[in-house]
Structure formats: C-alpha cells, structure tokens
mmCIF file of C-alpha atoms and ligand atoms in Angstrom:
data_model
loop_
_atom_site.group_PDB
_atom_site.id
_atom_site.type_symbol
_atom_site.label_atom_id
_atom_site.label_comp_id
_atom_site.label_asym_id
_atom_site.label_seq_id
_atom_site.Cartn_x
_atom_site.Cartn_y
_atom_site.Cartn_z
ATOM 1 C CA UNK A 1 16.698 10.688 14.154
ATOM 2 C CA UNK A 2 14.835 11.547 10.823
ATOM 3 C CA UNK A 3 13.200 14.589 9.925
ATOM 4 C CA UNK A 4 10.825 16.095 7.420
ATOM 5 C CA UNK A 5 11.896 19.170 5.415
ATOM 6 C CA UNK A 6 9.435 21.409 3.524
ATOM 7 C CA UNK A 7 10.228 22.575 0.009
ATOM 8 C CA UNK A 8 8.677 25.907 -0.585
ATOM 9 C CA UNK A 9 8.889 25.559 -4.439
ATOM 10 C CA UNK A 10 6.808 22.161 -4.628
ATOM 11 C CA UNK A 11 5.034 22.550 -1.356
ATOM 12 C CA UNK A 12 6.143 19.078 -0.657
ATOM 13 C CA UNK A 13 7.751 17.366 2.305
ATOM 14 C CA UNK A 14 10.813 15.291 2.096
ATOM 15 C CA UNK A 15 11.578 12.770 4.724
ATOM 16 C CA UNK A 16 15.187 12.497 5.529
ATOM 17 C CA UNK A 17 16.294 9.267 7.208
ATOM 18 C CA UNK A 18 19.780 8.366 6.960
ATOM 19 C CA UNK A 19 19.327 5.264 9.256
ATOM 20 C CA UNK A 20 17.818 3.602 6.339
ATOM 21 C CA UNK A 21 21.287 3.181 4.643
ATOM 22 C CA UNK A 22 21.902 0.483 7.424
ATOM 23 C CA UNK A 23 19.211 -1.810 5.830
ATOM 24 C CA UNK A 24 20.253 -5.199 4.448
ATOM 25 C CA UNK A 25 20.731 -3.882 1.002
ATOM 26 C CA UNK A 26 22.727 -0.830 1.565
ATOM 27 C CA UNK A 27 24.055 1.628 -1.039
ATOM 28 C CA UNK A 28 27.605 0.007 -1.037
ATOM 29 C CA UNK A 29 26.374 -3.570 -0.817
ATOM 30 C CA UNK A 30 26.873 -5.866 -3.846
ATOM 31 C CA UNK A 31 23.819 -7.117 -5.613
ATOM 32 C CA UNK A 32 24.353 -10.528 -4.213
ATOM 33 C CA UNK A 33 23.179 -9.502 -0.901
ATOM 34 C CA UNK A 34 19.971 -8.197 -2.472
ATOM 35 C CA UNK A 35 16.979 -9.451 -0.475
ATOM 36 C CA UNK A 36 19.167 -10.938 2.172
ATOM 37 C CA UNK A 37 19.430 -14.145 0.292
ATOM 38 C CA UNK A 38 22.943 -14.845 1.385
ATOM 39 C CA UNK A 39 21.458 -14.532 4.920
ATOM 40 C CA UNK A 40 18.735 -16.724 4.088
ATOM 41 C CA UNK A 41 19.385 -19.108 7.183
ATOM 42 C CA UNK A 42 19.263 -15.817 9.208
ATOM 43 C CA UNK A 43 16.042 -14.451 7.680
ATOM 44 C CA UNK A 44 14.447 -12.653 10.859
ATOM 45 C CA UNK A 45 10.939 -13.146 9.501
ATOM 46 C CA UNK A 46 11.033 -16.862 9.677
ATOM 47 C CA UNK A 47 9.254 -19.104 12.077
ATOM 48 C CA UNK A 48 11.486 -19.590 15.016
ATOM 49 C CA UNK A 49 13.576 -16.338 14.427
ATOM 50 C CA UNK A 50 11.121 -14.293 16.105
ATOM 51 C CA UNK A 51 13.792 -13.006 18.700
ATOM 52 C CA UNK A 52 15.681 -11.096 15.840
ATOM 53 C CA UNK A 53 12.718 -8.840 15.295
ATOM 54 C CA UNK A 54 11.870 -5.856 17.516
ATOM 55 C CA UNK A 55 9.333 -6.493 20.356
ATOM 56 C CA UNK A 56 6.068 -7.761 18.545
ATOM 57 C CA UNK A 57 3.008 -5.558 18.252
ATOM 58 C CA UNK A 58 0.344 -8.209 17.414
ATOM 59 C CA UNK A 59 -0.062 -11.731 15.756
ATOM 60 C CA UNK A 60 -2.612 -14.052 14.318
ATOM 61 C CA UNK A 61 -2.027 -17.511 15.525
ATOM 62 C CA UNK A 62 -3.619 -20.856 14.521
ATOM 63 C CA UNK A 63 -2.914 -24.300 16.019
ATOM 64 C CA UNK A 64 -0.538 -22.831 18.455
ATOM 65 C CA UNK A 65 1.684 -21.152 15.619
ATOM 66 C CA UNK A 66 1.747 -17.606 14.257
ATOM 67 C CA UNK A 67 0.418 -17.091 10.729
ATOM 68 C CA UNK A 68 1.093 -13.281 10.538
ATOM 69 C CA UNK A 69 2.629 -10.726 12.903
ATOM 70 C CA UNK A 70 3.389 -7.170 13.017
ATOM 71 C CA UNK A 71 6.500 -5.618 14.395
ATOM 72 C CA UNK A 72 8.093 -2.167 14.454
ATOM 73 C CA UNK A 73 10.397 -1.510 11.540
ATOM 74 C CA UNK A 74 13.945 -2.137 12.503
ATOM 75 C CA UNK A 75 15.238 0.442 10.038
ATOM 76 C CA UNK A 76 12.347 2.772 10.677
ATOM 77 C CA UNK A 77 11.998 6.061 8.873
ATOM 78 C CA UNK A 78 9.899 7.601 11.606
ATOM 79 C CA UNK A 79 9.388 6.856 15.321
ATOM 80 C CA UNK A 80 6.327 6.941 17.507
ATOM 81 C CA UNK A 81 8.613 7.879 20.495
ATOM 82 C CA UNK A 82 9.788 11.083 18.636
ATOM 83 C CA UNK A 83 8.238 14.442 19.961
ATOM 84 C CA UNK A 84 5.919 15.839 17.573
ATOM 85 C CA UNK A 85 7.353 19.235 16.934
ATOM 86 C CA UNK A 86 8.164 21.606 13.945
ATOM 87 C CA UNK A 87 10.615 24.494 13.570
ATOM 88 C CA UNK A 88 10.799 27.316 11.177
ATOM 89 C CA UNK A 89 13.228 30.167 10.606
ATOM 90 C CA UNK A 90 13.033 32.843 7.823
ATOM 91 C CA UNK A 91 14.198 30.312 5.161
ATOM 92 C CA UNK A 92 13.774 26.839 6.214
ATOM 93 C CA UNK A 93 10.833 24.758 7.889
ATOM 94 C CA UNK A 94 11.403 21.389 9.436
ATOM 95 C CA UNK A 95 9.417 18.778 11.508
ATOM 96 C CA UNK A 96 10.589 15.896 13.706
ATOM 97 C CA UNK A 97 10.450 12.373 12.345
ATOM 98 C CA UNK A 98 7.286 11.614 14.475
ATOM 99 C CA UNK A 99 5.215 8.728 13.251
ATOM 100 C CA UNK A 100 4.780 4.900 13.108
ATOM 101 C CA UNK A 101 6.645 2.548 10.931
ATOM 102 C CA UNK A 102 5.490 -1.078 11.144
ATOM 103 C CA UNK A 103 6.310 -4.193 9.153
ATOM 104 C CA UNK A 104 3.567 -6.788 8.642
ATOM 105 C CA UNK A 105 5.215 -10.252 8.213
ATOM 106 C CA UNK A 106 2.634 -11.846 6.088
ATOM 107 C CA UNK A 107 3.595 -15.504 6.522
ATOM 108 C CA UNK A 108 6.037 -17.525 8.432
ATOM 109 C CA UNK A 109 7.034 -19.331 5.416
ATOM 110 C CA UNK A 110 10.176 -17.739 3.753
ATOM 111 C CA UNK A 111 9.417 -19.040 0.217
ATOM 112 C CA UNK A 112 5.536 -18.263 -0.141
ATOM 113 C CA UNK A 113 4.785 -15.295 -2.101
ATOM 114 C CA UNK A 114 1.292 -13.593 -2.258
ATOM 115 C CA UNK A 115 0.375 -15.448 -5.482
ATOM 116 C CA UNK A 116 0.807 -18.813 -3.386
ATOM 117 C CA UNK A 117 -1.552 -17.613 -0.556
ATOM 118 C CA UNK A 118 -4.659 -19.566 0.022
ATOM 119 C CA UNK A 119 -7.742 -17.967 1.313
ATOM 120 C CA UNK A 120 -6.920 -18.516 4.983
ATOM 121 C CA UNK A 121 -3.471 -16.507 4.322
ATOM 122 C CA UNK A 122 -5.212 -13.611 2.629
ATOM 123 C CA UNK A 123 -7.840 -13.406 5.563
ATOM 124 C CA UNK A 124 -5.250 -13.323 8.054
ATOM 125 C CA UNK A 125 -3.364 -10.697 6.173
ATOM 126 C CA UNK A 126 -6.394 -8.242 5.885
ATOM 127 C CA UNK A 127 -7.400 -9.024 9.391
ATOM 128 C CA UNK A 128 -4.200 -8.077 10.720
ATOM 129 C CA UNK A 129 -4.111 -4.895 8.675
ATOM 130 C CA UNK A 130 -7.692 -3.987 9.788
ATOM 131 C CA UNK A 131 -6.561 -4.411 13.533
ATOM 132 C CA UNK A 132 -3.511 -1.834 12.820
ATOM 133 C CA UNK A 133 -5.818 0.615 10.820
ATOM 134 C CA UNK A 134 -8.315 0.499 13.854
ATOM 135 C CA UNK A 135 -5.664 0.701 16.580
ATOM 136 C CA UNK A 136 -3.443 3.372 15.181
ATOM 137 C CA UNK A 137 -6.580 5.596 14.521
ATOM 138 C CA UNK A 138 -6.731 5.963 18.473
ATOM 139 C CA UNK A 139 -3.532 7.957 18.369
ATOM 140 C CA UNK A 140 -4.799 11.297 17.333
ATOM 141 C CA UNK A 141 -1.471 12.837 16.337
ATOM 142 C CA UNK A 142 -1.589 10.512 13.094
ATOM 143 C CA UNK A 143 -3.337 12.091 10.077
ATOM 144 C CA UNK A 144 -2.807 9.578 7.652
ATOM 145 C CA UNK A 145 -1.614 5.810 7.247
ATOM 146 C CA UNK A 146 0.216 4.607 4.269
ATOM 147 C CA UNK A 147 -0.399 0.866 3.800
ATOM 148 C CA UNK A 148 1.830 -0.743 1.095
ATOM 149 C CA UNK A 149 3.704 -3.768 0.041
ATOM 150 C CA UNK A 150 6.876 -3.708 -2.118
ATOM 151 C CA UNK A 151 7.675 -6.753 -3.916
ATOM 152 C CA UNK A 152 10.883 -7.380 -5.662
ATOM 153 C CA UNK A 153 14.176 -5.229 -6.141
ATOM 154 C CA UNK A 154 12.609 -2.976 -8.870
ATOM 155 C CA UNK A 155 9.723 -2.256 -6.388
ATOM 156 C CA UNK A 156 11.977 -1.118 -3.664
ATOM 157 C CA UNK A 157 11.942 -4.240 -1.466
ATOM 158 C CA UNK A 158 14.879 -5.074 0.614
ATOM 159 C CA UNK A 159 13.657 -8.506 1.882
ATOM 160 C CA UNK A 160 12.366 -11.236 -0.240
ATOM 161 C CA UNK A 161 10.370 -12.711 2.707
ATOM 162 C CA UNK A 162 6.811 -11.567 1.849
ATOM 163 C CA UNK A 163 6.098 -8.467 4.028
ATOM 164 C CA UNK A 164 3.995 -5.218 3.812
ATOM 165 C CA UNK A 165 4.656 -1.964 5.675
ATOM 166 C CA UNK A 166 2.547 0.595 7.547
ATOM 167 C CA UNK A 167 3.719 4.298 7.788
ATOM 168 C CA UNK A 168 1.670 6.637 10.004
ATOM 169 C CA UNK A 169 2.067 10.324 9.204
ATOM 170 C CA UNK A 170 1.287 13.375 11.317
ATOM 171 C CA UNK A 171 0.007 15.349 8.211
ATOM 172 C CA UNK A 172 -1.712 14.615 4.999
ATOM 173 C CA UNK A 173 0.776 14.440 2.008
ATOM 174 C CA UNK A 174 0.140 16.904 -0.533
ATOM 175 C CA UNK A 175 -1.103 14.502 -3.217
ATOM 176 C CA UNK A 176 -3.386 12.590 -0.760
ATOM 177 C CA UNK A 177 -4.872 15.906 0.490
ATOM 178 C CA UNK A 178 -5.441 17.222 -2.998
ATOM 179 C CA UNK A 179 -7.083 14.040 -4.218
ATOM 180 C CA UNK A 180 -9.184 13.825 -1.018
ATOM 181 C CA UNK A 181 -10.449 17.352 -1.323
ATOM 182 C CA UNK A 182 -11.230 16.782 -5.103
ATOM 183 C CA UNK A 183 -13.488 13.757 -4.171
ATOM 184 C CA UNK A 184 -15.201 15.973 -1.350
ATOM 185 C CA UNK A 185 -15.821 18.684 -3.952
ATOM 186 C CA UNK A 186 -17.151 16.186 -6.614
ATOM 187 C CA UNK A 187 -19.644 14.779 -4.042
ATOM 188 C CA UNK A 188 -20.817 18.215 -3.196
ATOM 189 C CA UNK A 189 -21.400 19.076 -7.027
ATOM 190 C CA UNK A 190 -22.857 15.873 -8.221
ATOM 191 C CA UNK A 191 -24.080 14.049 -5.106
ATOM 192 C CA UNK A 192 -22.428 11.024 -6.053
ATOM 193 C CA UNK A 193 -18.956 9.457 -5.225
ATOM 194 C CA UNK A 194 -16.236 10.137 -7.927
ATOM 195 C CA UNK A 195 -15.318 6.487 -7.689
ATOM 196 C CA UNK A 196 -18.848 5.282 -8.147
ATOM 197 C CA UNK A 197 -19.139 7.384 -11.412
ATOM 198 C CA UNK A 198 -15.737 6.001 -12.606
ATOM 199 C CA UNK A 199 -16.894 2.375 -11.791
ATOM 200 C CA UNK A 200 -20.290 3.025 -13.618
ATOM 201 C CA UNK A 201 -18.228 4.266 -16.667
ATOM 202 C CA UNK A 202 -15.665 1.430 -16.419
ATOM 203 C CA UNK A 203 -18.416 -1.067 -16.175
ATOM 204 C CA UNK A 204 -20.479 0.465 -19.100
ATOM 205 C CA UNK A 205 -17.162 0.675 -21.358
ATOM 206 C CA UNK A 206 -16.476 -3.153 -20.301
ATOM 207 C CA UNK A 207 -13.213 -3.508 -21.939
ATOM 208 C CA UNK A 208 -11.217 -3.065 -18.980
ATOM 209 C CA UNK A 209 -13.008 -5.056 -16.336
ATOM 210 C CA UNK A 210 -11.062 -8.194 -15.381
ATOM 211 C CA UNK A 211 -13.380 -9.665 -12.789
ATOM 212 C CA UNK A 212 -16.214 -8.527 -10.090
ATOM 213 C CA UNK A 213 -18.116 -9.988 -7.311
ATOM 214 C CA UNK A 214 -20.936 -8.610 -5.266
ATOM 215 C CA UNK A 215 -18.632 -6.095 -3.424
ATOM 216 C CA UNK A 216 -15.516 -5.378 -5.555
ATOM 217 C CA UNK A 217 -14.475 -4.660 -9.175
ATOM 218 C CA UNK A 218 -11.322 -5.557 -10.519
ATOM 219 C CA UNK A 219 -10.048 -3.594 -13.585
ATOM 220 C CA UNK A 220 -7.167 -1.967 -15.484
ATOM 221 C CA UNK A 221 -7.893 1.693 -15.195
ATOM 222 C CA UNK A 222 -8.612 3.532 -18.606
ATOM 223 C CA UNK A 223 -5.651 5.915 -18.074
ATOM 224 C CA UNK A 224 -3.297 3.519 -16.027
ATOM 225 C CA UNK A 225 0.042 5.018 -15.404
ATOM 226 C CA UNK A 226 1.912 1.531 -15.241
ATOM 227 C CA UNK A 227 1.792 -1.416 -17.667
ATOM 228 C CA UNK A 228 -0.729 -4.105 -16.264
ATOM 229 C CA UNK A 229 -1.694 -1.687 -13.546
ATOM 230 C CA UNK A 230 -4.985 -2.682 -11.775
ATOM 231 C CA UNK A 231 -7.217 -1.303 -9.192
ATOM 232 C CA UNK A 232 -9.541 -3.224 -6.884
ATOM 233 C CA UNK A 233 -12.489 -0.905 -5.836
ATOM 234 C CA UNK A 234 -15.359 -1.216 -3.384
ATOM 235 C CA UNK A 235 -18.973 -1.084 -4.787
ATOM 236 C CA UNK A 236 -20.301 -0.701 -1.374
ATOM 237 C CA UNK A 237 -19.936 2.431 0.745
ATOM 238 C CA UNK A 238 -16.672 1.523 2.346
ATOM 239 C CA UNK A 239 -14.017 4.033 2.932
ATOM 240 C CA UNK A 240 -11.621 2.208 5.173
ATOM 241 C CA UNK A 241 -10.569 -1.325 6.190
ATOM 242 C CA UNK A 242 -11.884 -0.374 9.687
ATOM 243 C CA UNK A 243 -15.427 -0.454 8.493
ATOM 244 C CA UNK A 244 -15.245 -3.920 6.988
ATOM 245 C CA UNK A 245 -17.335 -6.829 8.336
ATOM 246 C CA UNK A 246 -16.268 -10.492 7.879
ATOM 247 C CA UNK A 247 -18.168 -10.795 4.690
ATOM 248 C CA UNK A 248 -16.624 -7.727 3.317
ATOM 249 C CA UNK A 249 -13.140 -9.069 4.004
ATOM 250 C CA UNK A 250 -14.132 -12.410 2.592
ATOM 251 C CA UNK A 251 -15.215 -10.712 -0.722
ATOM 252 C CA UNK A 252 -12.005 -8.791 -0.727
ATOM 253 C CA UNK A 253 -10.074 -11.999 -0.290
ATOM 254 C CA UNK A 254 -11.750 -13.774 -3.105
ATOM 255 C CA UNK A 255 -11.072 -10.997 -5.821
ATOM 256 C CA UNK A 256 -7.325 -10.511 -4.368
ATOM 257 C CA UNK A 257 -6.785 -14.192 -4.668
ATOM 258 C CA UNK A 258 -8.239 -14.282 -8.290
ATOM 259 C CA UNK A 259 -6.070 -11.318 -9.229
ATOM 260 C CA UNK A 260 -2.794 -12.804 -8.012
ATOM 261 C CA UNK A 261 -3.350 -16.027 -9.618
ATOM 262 C CA UNK A 262 -3.848 -14.251 -12.916
ATOM 263 C CA UNK A 263 -0.960 -11.948 -12.054
ATOM 264 C CA UNK A 264 1.394 -14.866 -11.648
ATOM 265 C CA UNK A 265 0.115 -16.681 -14.790
ATOM 266 C CA UNK A 266 0.280 -13.488 -16.840
ATOM 267 C CA UNK A 267 3.539 -11.796 -15.722
ATOM 268 C CA UNK A 268 5.357 -14.312 -13.451
ATOM 269 C CA UNK A 269 7.600 -13.420 -10.639
ATOM 270 C CA UNK A 270 7.747 -9.566 -11.543
ATOM 271 C CA UNK A 271 8.093 -6.796 -8.870
ATOM 272 C CA UNK A 272 5.124 -4.627 -8.026
ATOM 273 C CA UNK A 273 3.912 -1.967 -5.575
ATOM 274 C CA UNK A 274 0.625 -2.551 -3.934
ATOM 275 C CA UNK A 275 -1.053 0.301 -2.255
ATOM 276 C CA UNK A 276 -3.941 -0.056 0.178
ATOM 277 C CA UNK A 277 -5.953 3.196 0.151
ATOM 278 C CA UNK A 278 -8.052 3.806 3.211
ATOM 279 C CA UNK A 279 -9.760 7.151 3.858
ATOM 280 C CA UNK A 280 -7.404 9.437 5.879
ATOM 281 C CA UNK A 281 -7.758 9.710 9.693
ATOM 282 C CA UNK A 282 -7.853 13.325 9.499
ATOM 283 C CA UNK A 283 -11.426 14.653 9.306
ATOM 284 C CA UNK A 284 -12.755 10.991 9.020
ATOM 285 C CA UNK A 285 -16.444 10.759 9.960
ATOM 286 C CA UNK A 286 -19.756 9.283 8.694
ATOM 287 C CA UNK A 287 -19.750 11.688 5.639
ATOM 288 C CA UNK A 288 -16.515 10.097 4.550
ATOM 289 C CA UNK A 289 -18.383 7.094 3.223
ATOM 290 C CA UNK A 290 -20.369 9.390 0.887
ATOM 291 C CA UNK A 291 -17.392 10.279 -1.044
ATOM 292 C CA UNK A 292 -14.496 7.982 -0.621
ATOM 293 C CA UNK A 293 -14.230 4.283 -1.559
ATOM 294 C CA UNK A 294 -11.682 1.862 -0.101
ATOM 295 C CA UNK A 295 -9.381 0.735 -3.045
ATOM 296 C CA UNK A 296 -6.271 -1.214 -3.669
ATOM 297 C CA UNK A 297 -3.864 -0.193 -6.542
ATOM 298 C CA UNK A 298 -1.269 -2.773 -7.796
ATOM 299 C CA UNK A 299 1.474 -1.469 -10.013
ATOM 300 C CA UNK A 300 3.892 -4.056 -11.674
ATOM 301 C CA UNK A 301 7.245 -2.658 -12.123
ATOM 302 C CA UNK A 302 8.284 -3.974 -15.645
ATOM 303 C CA UNK A 303 9.482 -0.802 -17.194
ATOM 304 C CA UNK A 304 11.674 1.815 -15.668
ATOM 305 C CA UNK A 305 10.583 5.319 -15.099
ATOM 306 C CA UNK A 306 13.130 8.016 -16.413
ATOM 307 C CA UNK A 307 13.650 11.790 -16.719
ATOM 308 C CA UNK A 308 10.498 12.667 -18.562
ATOM 309 C CA UNK A 309 8.319 11.251 -15.981
ATOM 310 C CA UNK A 310 10.307 13.006 -13.222
ATOM 311 C CA UNK A 311 10.185 16.273 -14.994
ATOM 312 C CA UNK A 312 6.459 16.279 -16.013
ATOM 313 C CA UNK A 313 4.755 13.516 -13.942
ATOM 314 C CA UNK A 314 3.356 12.246 -17.051
ATOM 315 C CA UNK A 315 3.729 8.537 -17.225
ATOM 316 C CA UNK A 316 4.698 6.579 -20.420
ATOM 317 C CA UNK A 317 2.598 3.405 -20.480
ATOM 318 C CA UNK A 318 3.559 0.942 -23.174
ATOM 319 C CA UNK A 319 0.665 -1.468 -22.713
ATOM 320 C CA UNK A 320 -3.002 -0.310 -23.276
ATOM 321 C CA UNK A 321 -5.303 -1.272 -20.344
ATOM 322 C CA UNK A 322 -7.707 -2.977 -22.788
ATOM 323 C CA UNK A 323 -4.663 -5.202 -23.777
ATOM 324 C CA UNK A 324 -3.641 -5.857 -20.359
ATOM 325 C CA UNK A 325 -7.269 -6.723 -19.424
ATOM 326 C CA UNK A 326 -7.373 -9.354 -22.217
ATOM 327 C CA UNK A 327 -4.109 -10.889 -21.095
ATOM 328 C CA UNK A 328 -5.230 -11.155 -17.431
ATOM 329 C CA UNK A 329 -8.557 -12.641 -18.478
ATOM 330 C CA UNK A 330 -6.997 -15.356 -20.535
ATOM 331 C CA UNK A 331 -4.338 -16.153 -17.778
ATOM 332 C CA UNK A 332 -5.347 -18.329 -14.828
HETATM 333 ZN ZN1 ZN B 1 12.372 -15.450 5.511
#
C-alpha cells in the first residue's frame, strides 16, 4: 500500500507508491515497450477489451457503444478503500495512501488523439469529467481533486491510448493551498478576482491573446513557465466544472477544439501536460465563485527541465509568449 510522508524541511508531502513500478513502462523495460505499442493488440483501453480494465465506474454511450469511460487506475497511487489515518512519532510523520485514482479513457479509438477530436468527442470528455467532479465531491474525506492529462513519454504518459487521470487527495497540496489563499486575500483587498484582473491586463496588452469567445479566453501567459504554454480561463463566475451548464461546456469545447487544432498545426505530435483546475472541495461554497476562476493549463514538453529549475523553481523558457502567440495565431 502507498503512503504519504511529510518533509519538515520543505513542508511538503511525498507520495510513496512502489506499486507504480509494475506499470507497462517499468524502470527496467526497454524503450520499445514504451506506451505499450508492442502490446497494441492487447491495449486494454480499446473497444472490445473492457474485460481487461478494473470494474467500470461510469461511461457515456451513443448508438449502443461507449464513447468515453472511467475506470479505477490499475496501477493506482492511492486507494479509496485504504483507511484514512496518519501517524507521527518524534521525527517522522506519515499518512495512509487514502484517496481516489481513476483513469478517463477518452475514446474507444486507439489512434485518435485530442487534436483529432470532433466537437462530440470533446463534449463527452468534459461531461464525464464533470460527472466525476460532482460525484467525488460527495465523499467528504476528499479535499482536492487533481484532474490532468499526460500526453507522450516526455510528459509522463505510459500508454499512448488517449486518456486522462483523476487523483483525489485527503488534504490540499501546499502549492494549491498557498495559491488559493492568495486569491482569497486578493479578493478581500480589491473586491475583484485575481484572474479577472489578469485577464483584463492580458486583454489590454493584447499580444498574448490567441482567441476568445463569449465565455473563455485562450492566451499564452505573460510570464509562461514553459515554451508554448497556454491557459484557457473562464470569463464568467465559474470556479469548477460542477457549476457548468450545457452552454458553458459547449463554449469550453469550442475553444479547446480551436486550441488543439492550432497546437497540432504549430507543434505537431509533441508531449504535453494538461491540468484542469477546479476550485478545491475543501471550504468550497458560493463565495468561492467570487475569487476563483475555472481554468485549464496546457504545457508542451519540448525542452527538458534541469538542475537550476529543481534548485530554484525558476523556469527557463526559451520562447517568449508573444512569439508563441504569433505562431499559434498563424497555425490552423
Ligand atoms: Zn488502445
């Protein structure tokens, strides 16, 4: 079973999950096994291979066939069945590996990537994410839900079949907690959401805006950490997918689809991480909408991080966001 260990020096938790070594791409496996391509015929995420995944949590079907399904992660780092407990002696503090770890199989088609998705594929994807955000919220032991997609080996994916992951944590990670508190304080001081002010400034500056519609802005942040990094931010008072109406989801699909067609045209099949930021479950209420905005971050992994970044947390970005914006705008 996995466990969290607390570091007194950094005040951060590390999750130890030795079971993960058994994943398709283990430490000792050769690169050819990467993404399970050798096992392509046995890909457990394909249509007709449902028996090779753990029991299904939910699915979206059309014309009698599934289009999108959620299953527990076979190589889970956390378990919803683990008891929620922590222990502490004079030196060390640890906690059980309680939490949720799910896989969203975004399409039954092995060869379809997110830049190939049509509107219907994207709606199904966001609808199923919304359902999980709403349902896991009912478990009041969970404080935070991390929703992300790793695409490509450089981004940490171990399967090439398009998928996302959901990890539910019993506490707020330090980074999330600090950033959330900061946004709360900002609202107290200015009576405006920090994200609203950032959007106002980016829109006034203009050079980093790739596209926008009535509900979302797509832009390369002024101080992007990664080359070609983008954010999709809600202009409306939406703090979580759980609050989205059908038309909000529709506007989100439109801008996501527009982005990924530009992504593929500009960069091709490069690895990326996509993080879908919803307000934490902990302390969530009507007030949350005042200061937090739903947003998506997409970070292409073209250049590698090294020692300096690990030492200082300062990222070295070799592409200015205004340059990236220009390239994205010209790509379609
Ligand atoms: Zn597959």
